GROMACS .gro file of C-alpha atoms in nm:
model
  237
    1MET     CA    1   1.275  -1.776   5.122
    2LYS     CA    2   1.104  -1.462   5.000
    3ALA     CA    3   1.319  -1.245   5.226
    4LEU     CA    4   1.635  -1.424   5.111
    5PHE     CA    5   1.553  -1.370   4.745
    6LEU     CA    6   1.484  -1.002   4.807
    7LEU     CA    7   1.821  -0.974   4.982
    8VAL     CA    8   1.993  -1.127   4.677
    9LEU     CA    9   1.826  -0.877   4.445
   10LEU     CA   10   1.912  -0.591   4.677
   11ASN     CA   11   2.275  -0.701   4.676
   12LEU     CA   12   2.279  -0.715   4.297
   13MET     CA   13   2.146  -0.360   4.280
   14SER     CA   14   2.324  -0.214   4.583
   15LEU     CA   15   2.639  -0.080   4.421
   16SER     CA   16   2.458   0.075   4.127
   17SER     CA   17   2.187   0.214   4.352
   18GLN     CA   18   2.424   0.394   4.588
   19ALA     CA   19   2.440   0.696   4.358
   20MET     CA   20   2.097   0.657   4.202
   21THR     CA   21   1.807   0.872   4.312
   22PRO     CA   22   1.492   0.697   4.441
   23PHE     CA   23   1.335   0.769   4.103
   24GLU     CA   24   1.621   0.605   3.914
   25GLN     CA   25   1.609   0.304   4.144
   26HIS     CA   26   1.236   0.282   4.073
   27PHE     CA   27   1.294   0.312   3.698
   28GLN     CA   28   1.542   0.025   3.702
   29ALA     CA   29   1.327  -0.200   3.920
   30VAL     CA   30   1.014  -0.140   3.709
   31THR     CA   31   1.189  -0.225   3.382
   32GLN     CA   32   1.352  -0.534   3.531
   33GLY     CA   33   1.014  -0.633   3.669
   34MET     CA   34   0.855  -0.592   3.326
   35SER     CA   35   1.117  -0.821   3.175
   36ALA     CA   36   1.049  -1.086   3.438
   37PHE     CA   37   0.672  -1.044   3.392
   38TYR     CA   38   0.683  -1.120   3.021
   39MET     CA   39   0.942  -1.395   3.068
   40TYR     CA   40   0.684  -1.563   3.291
   41ALA     CA   41   0.449  -1.573   2.992
   42LEU     CA   42   0.714  -1.670   2.737
   43SER     CA   43   0.835  -1.951   2.963
   44LYS     CA   44   0.479  -2.086   2.987
   45GLY     CA   45   0.451  -2.005   3.354
   46ASP     CA   46   0.793  -2.070   3.508
   47ASP     CA   47   0.744  -1.962   3.869
   48LYS     CA   48   1.101  -1.835   3.908
   49PHE     CA   49   1.018  -1.547   3.673
   50LEU     CA   50   0.699  -1.470   3.863
   51GLN     CA   51   0.899  -1.462   4.185
   52GLU     CA   52   1.155  -1.227   4.032
   53PHE     CA   53   0.874  -1.008   3.901
   54ASN     CA   54   0.719  -0.978   4.247
   55GLN     CA   55   1.052  -0.900   4.410
   56PHE     CA   56   1.141  -0.632   4.155
   57ASN     CA   57   0.800  -0.477   4.214
   58GLU     CA   58   0.874  -0.464   4.587
   59LEU     CA   59   1.198  -0.284   4.510
   60ALA     CA   60   1.012  -0.045   4.281
   61SER     CA   61   0.772   0.043   4.562
   62THR     CA   62   1.029   0.074   4.841
   63SER     CA   63   1.257   0.294   4.631
   64LEU     CA   64   0.990   0.562   4.585
   65ALA     CA   65   0.905   0.540   4.954
   66GLN     CA   66   1.254   0.678   5.026
   67SER     CA   67   1.178   1.005   4.847
   68LYS     CA   68   1.013   1.317   4.984
   69LEU     CA   69   0.985   1.489   4.647
   70GLU     CA   70   0.628   1.573   4.550
   71VAL     CA   71   0.681   1.443   4.196
   72ASP     CA   72   0.792   1.105   4.336
   73LEU     CA   73   0.501   1.090   4.580
   74THR     CA   74   0.265   1.146   4.286
   75LEU     CA   75   0.444   0.877   4.088
   76ALA     CA   76   0.416   0.637   4.383
   77LYS     CA   77   0.037   0.679   4.384
   78ARG     CA   78   0.027   0.609   4.011
   79TRP     CA   79   0.246   0.300   4.056
   80GLN     CA   80   0.025   0.164   4.334
   81LYS     CA   81  -0.277   0.206   4.109
   82LEU     CA   82  -0.103   0.017   3.827
   83LEU     CA   83   0.023  -0.273   4.041
   84PRO     CA   84  -0.307  -0.463   4.078
   85THR     CA   85  -0.344  -0.478   3.698
   86LEU     CA   86  -0.012  -0.656   3.652
   87LYS     CA   87  -0.136  -1.014   3.647
   88PHE     CA   88  -0.203  -1.283   3.390
   89GLU     CA   89  -0.524  -1.474   3.341
   90MET     CA   90  -0.525  -1.843   3.252
   91ASP     CA   91  -0.712  -1.932   2.934
   92GLU     CA   92  -0.774  -2.302   2.871
   93GLU     CA   93  -0.699  -2.262   2.500
   94ALA     CA   94  -0.451  -1.974   2.484
   95GLY     CA   95  -0.276  -2.035   2.815
   96LEU     CA   96  -0.151  -1.728   3.001
   97SER     CA   97  -0.303  -1.406   2.873
   98TYR     CA   98  -0.271  -1.039   2.960
   99GLY     CA   99  -0.533  -0.783   2.862
  100GLY     CA  100  -0.456  -0.542   2.582
  101SER     CA  101  -0.573  -0.240   2.781
  102GLU     CA  102  -0.361  -0.337   3.083
  103ARG     CA  103  -0.057  -0.398   2.863
  104HIS     CA  104  -0.105  -0.056   2.707
  105GLN     CA  105  -0.111   0.114   3.048
  106TYR     CA  106   0.202  -0.076   3.154
  107ARG     CA  107   0.378   0.048   2.839
  108ILE     CA  108   0.266   0.406   2.898
  109TYR     CA  109   0.405   0.397   3.250
  110VAL     CA  110   0.748   0.270   3.139
  111VAL     CA  111   0.770   0.520   2.853
  112ASP     CA  112   0.682   0.801   3.094
  113LEU     CA  113   0.964   0.689   3.326
  114TYR     CA  114   1.204   0.698   3.032
  115LEU     CA  115   1.089   1.045   2.923
  116ARG     CA  116   1.126   1.184   3.275
  117TYR     CA  117   1.475   1.035   3.304
  118GLU     CA  118   1.580   1.192   2.974
  119GLN     CA  119   1.456   1.534   3.082
  120GLN     CA  120   1.600   1.544   3.432
  121PHE     CA  121   1.905   1.744   3.534
  122THR     CA  122   2.177   1.580   3.740
  123SER     CA  123   2.482   1.715   3.916
  124GLN     CA  124   2.656   1.375   3.927
  125ASN     CA  125   2.992   1.331   3.759
  126LYS     CA  126   3.009   1.210   3.400
  127VAL     CA  127   3.142   0.861   3.475
  128THR     CA  128   2.873   0.789   3.735
  129ILE     CA  129   2.600   0.906   3.500
  130MET     CA  130   2.723   0.686   3.215
  131PHE     CA  131   2.756   0.376   3.432
  132GLU     CA  132   2.400   0.423   3.557
  133ARG     CA  133   2.254   0.513   3.217
  134ILE     CA  134   2.391   0.197   3.057
  135GLN     CA  135   2.228  -0.015   3.327
  136LEU     CA  136   1.896   0.169   3.308
  137PHE     CA  137   1.879   0.165   2.929
  138ASN     CA  138   1.991  -0.198   2.911
  139SER     CA  139   1.700  -0.296   3.137
  140LEU     CA  140   1.465  -0.069   2.942
  141LEU     CA  141   1.547  -0.230   2.605
  142SER     CA  142   1.497  -0.576   2.750
  143ALA     CA  143   1.159  -0.481   2.895
  144ARG     CA  144   1.037  -0.339   2.564
  145ALA     CA  145   1.168  -0.633   2.356
  146LEU     CA  146   1.006  -0.894   2.581
  147ASP     CA  147   0.683  -0.694   2.591
  148VAL     CA  148   0.670  -0.701   2.210
  149ALA     CA  149   0.773  -1.068   2.189
  150SER     CA  150   0.494  -1.175   2.425
  151SER     CA  151   0.226  -0.964   2.255
  152LEU     CA  152  -0.006  -1.104   1.989
  153TRP     CA  153   0.016  -0.783   1.785
  154GLY     CA  154   0.377  -0.701   1.863
  155ALA     CA  155   0.500  -0.355   1.764
  156ARG     CA  156   0.202  -0.311   1.530
  157ALA     CA  157  -0.004  -0.205   1.831
  158PHE     CA  158   0.232   0.079   1.922
  159THR     CA  159   0.077   0.421   1.972
  160ASP     CA  160   0.253   0.751   1.903
  161HIS     CA  161   0.332   0.765   2.274
  162ASP     CA  162   0.488   0.417   2.265
  163ARG     CA  163   0.710   0.527   1.978
  164MET     CA  164   0.855   0.805   2.191
  165LEU     CA  165   1.077   0.527   2.320
  166ASP     CA  166   1.301   0.471   2.016
  167GLN     CA  167   1.486   0.147   2.083
  168LYS     CA  168   1.753   0.219   1.820
  169LYS     CA  169   1.830   0.557   1.975
  170VAL     CA  170   1.853   0.401   2.321
  171ALA     CA  171   2.086   0.127   2.192
  172LEU     CA  172   2.307   0.392   2.033
  173GLN     CA  173   2.323   0.578   2.365
  174ILE     CA  174   2.442   0.259   2.533
  175GLU     CA  175   2.713   0.209   2.270
  176GLN     CA  176   2.823   0.572   2.294
  177GLY     CA  177   2.828   0.548   2.673
  178ILE     CA  178   3.056   0.244   2.665
  179LYS     CA  179   3.284   0.416   2.414
  180GLU     CA  180   3.306   0.731   2.627
  181LEU     CA  181   3.376   0.531   2.943
  182MET     CA  182   3.657   0.346   2.766
  183SER     CA  183   3.820   0.684   2.698
  184GLU     CA  184   3.807   0.782   3.067
  185LYS     CA  185   4.082   0.717   3.321
  186LEU     CA  186   3.938   0.399   3.465
  187SER     CA  187   4.107   0.101   3.626
  188ALA     CA  188   4.218  -0.199   3.420
  189SER     CA  189   3.946  -0.412   3.580
  190GLN     CA  190   3.679  -0.154   3.493
  191LYS     CA  191   3.788  -0.142   3.131
  192SER     CA  192   3.797  -0.522   3.117
  193ALA     CA  193   3.438  -0.528   3.247
  194LEU     CA  194   3.333  -0.268   2.988
  195ARG     CA  195   3.479  -0.479   2.706
  196LYS     CA  196   3.273  -0.774   2.832
  197VAL     CA  197   2.965  -0.554   2.851
  198SER     CA  198   3.021  -0.430   2.495
  199SER     CA  199   3.062  -0.787   2.367
  200LYS     CA  200   2.747  -0.908   2.543
  201PHE     CA  201   2.547  -0.609   2.422
  202GLN     CA  202   2.655  -0.648   2.060
  203PHE     CA  203   2.572  -1.018   2.076
  204MET     CA  204   2.208  -0.950   2.167
  205LYS     CA  205   2.160  -0.605   2.013
  206LYS     CA  206   1.960  -0.731   1.713
  207SER     CA  207   1.706  -0.897   1.943
  208LEU     CA  208   1.675  -0.575   2.144
  209VAL     CA  209   1.616  -0.336   1.853
  210ASP     CA  210   1.474  -0.547   1.569
  211TYR     CA  211   1.133  -0.672   1.672
  212GLN     CA  212   1.107  -0.888   1.359
  213ALA     CA  213   1.417  -1.087   1.451
  214GLU     CA  214   1.413  -1.426   1.620
  215THR     CA  215   1.470  -1.381   1.992
  216ALA     CA  216   1.638  -1.625   2.229
  217TYR     CA  217   1.438  -1.500   2.527
  218PHE     CA  218   1.615  -1.686   2.805
  219LEU     CA  219   1.962  -1.596   2.678
  220MET     CA  220   1.869  -1.231   2.631
  221TYR     CA  221   1.716  -1.204   2.978
  222ARG     CA  222   2.021  -1.354   3.147
  223ASN     CA  223   2.260  -1.145   2.937
  224VAL     CA  224   2.081  -0.827   3.043
  225MET     CA  225   2.109  -0.929   3.408
  226SER     CA  226   2.476  -1.017   3.355
  227ILE     CA  227   2.551  -0.677   3.199
  228ASN     CA  228   2.388  -0.494   3.488
  229LYS     CA  229   2.585  -0.700   3.737
  230LEU     CA  230   2.912  -0.625   3.556
  231MET     CA  231   2.832  -0.255   3.550
  232SER     CA  232   2.727  -0.234   3.916
  233ASN     CA  233   3.023  -0.439   4.040
  234ASN     CA  234   3.270  -0.214   3.861
  235GLN     CA  235   3.108   0.126   3.899
  236ALA     CA  236   3.258   0.203   4.239
  237LEU     CA  237   3.609   0.064   4.184
   0.00000   0.00000   0.00000
């Protein structure tokens, strides 16, 4: 069953990952894993989210193992050190709990992935970059929103480093990316998929960027997965 579920996740990511570097594959898997991790808490311990979390973490590890770059090998060591801390404790009164220090380190790691992605140079064509960026940033916004929603202190606990990930800026980049792709010479089916992506993103945007807003966690999580599937299925057409 575990192998079958991993195969399903690999299939969902396969098209988008064809052009992604091992680092970008890792970035996507880590953020998707973070979303599943906090959905496990918000769902009061629904095992399907824990299973998804574990499978995304496997993908995050195997993606870096494909790289021979020194910077990725260093990142892999850091990731392996972080992995054992990604677990909830059961409190009889509070239920599932996750330590503040561990949460902080998890946030730092994801922000560092984002900062590295923003600084990297790529020789890929414009359309490929935009398709991938929308998927990566979509997963990133979901991870951050669910992190905040599951935290006792929410965004009030953000450090200066945490704030280097500006959710409104990232959302704007997604919107601009969709707009630019719509102006490219794409197939009718690709443009139809992009219109669906735009509609889904606008529907949940407030929950992704306004941490004071009411969040329909389950709907947001599934919408994010749906957007990534639409993008990956249409990227290579």
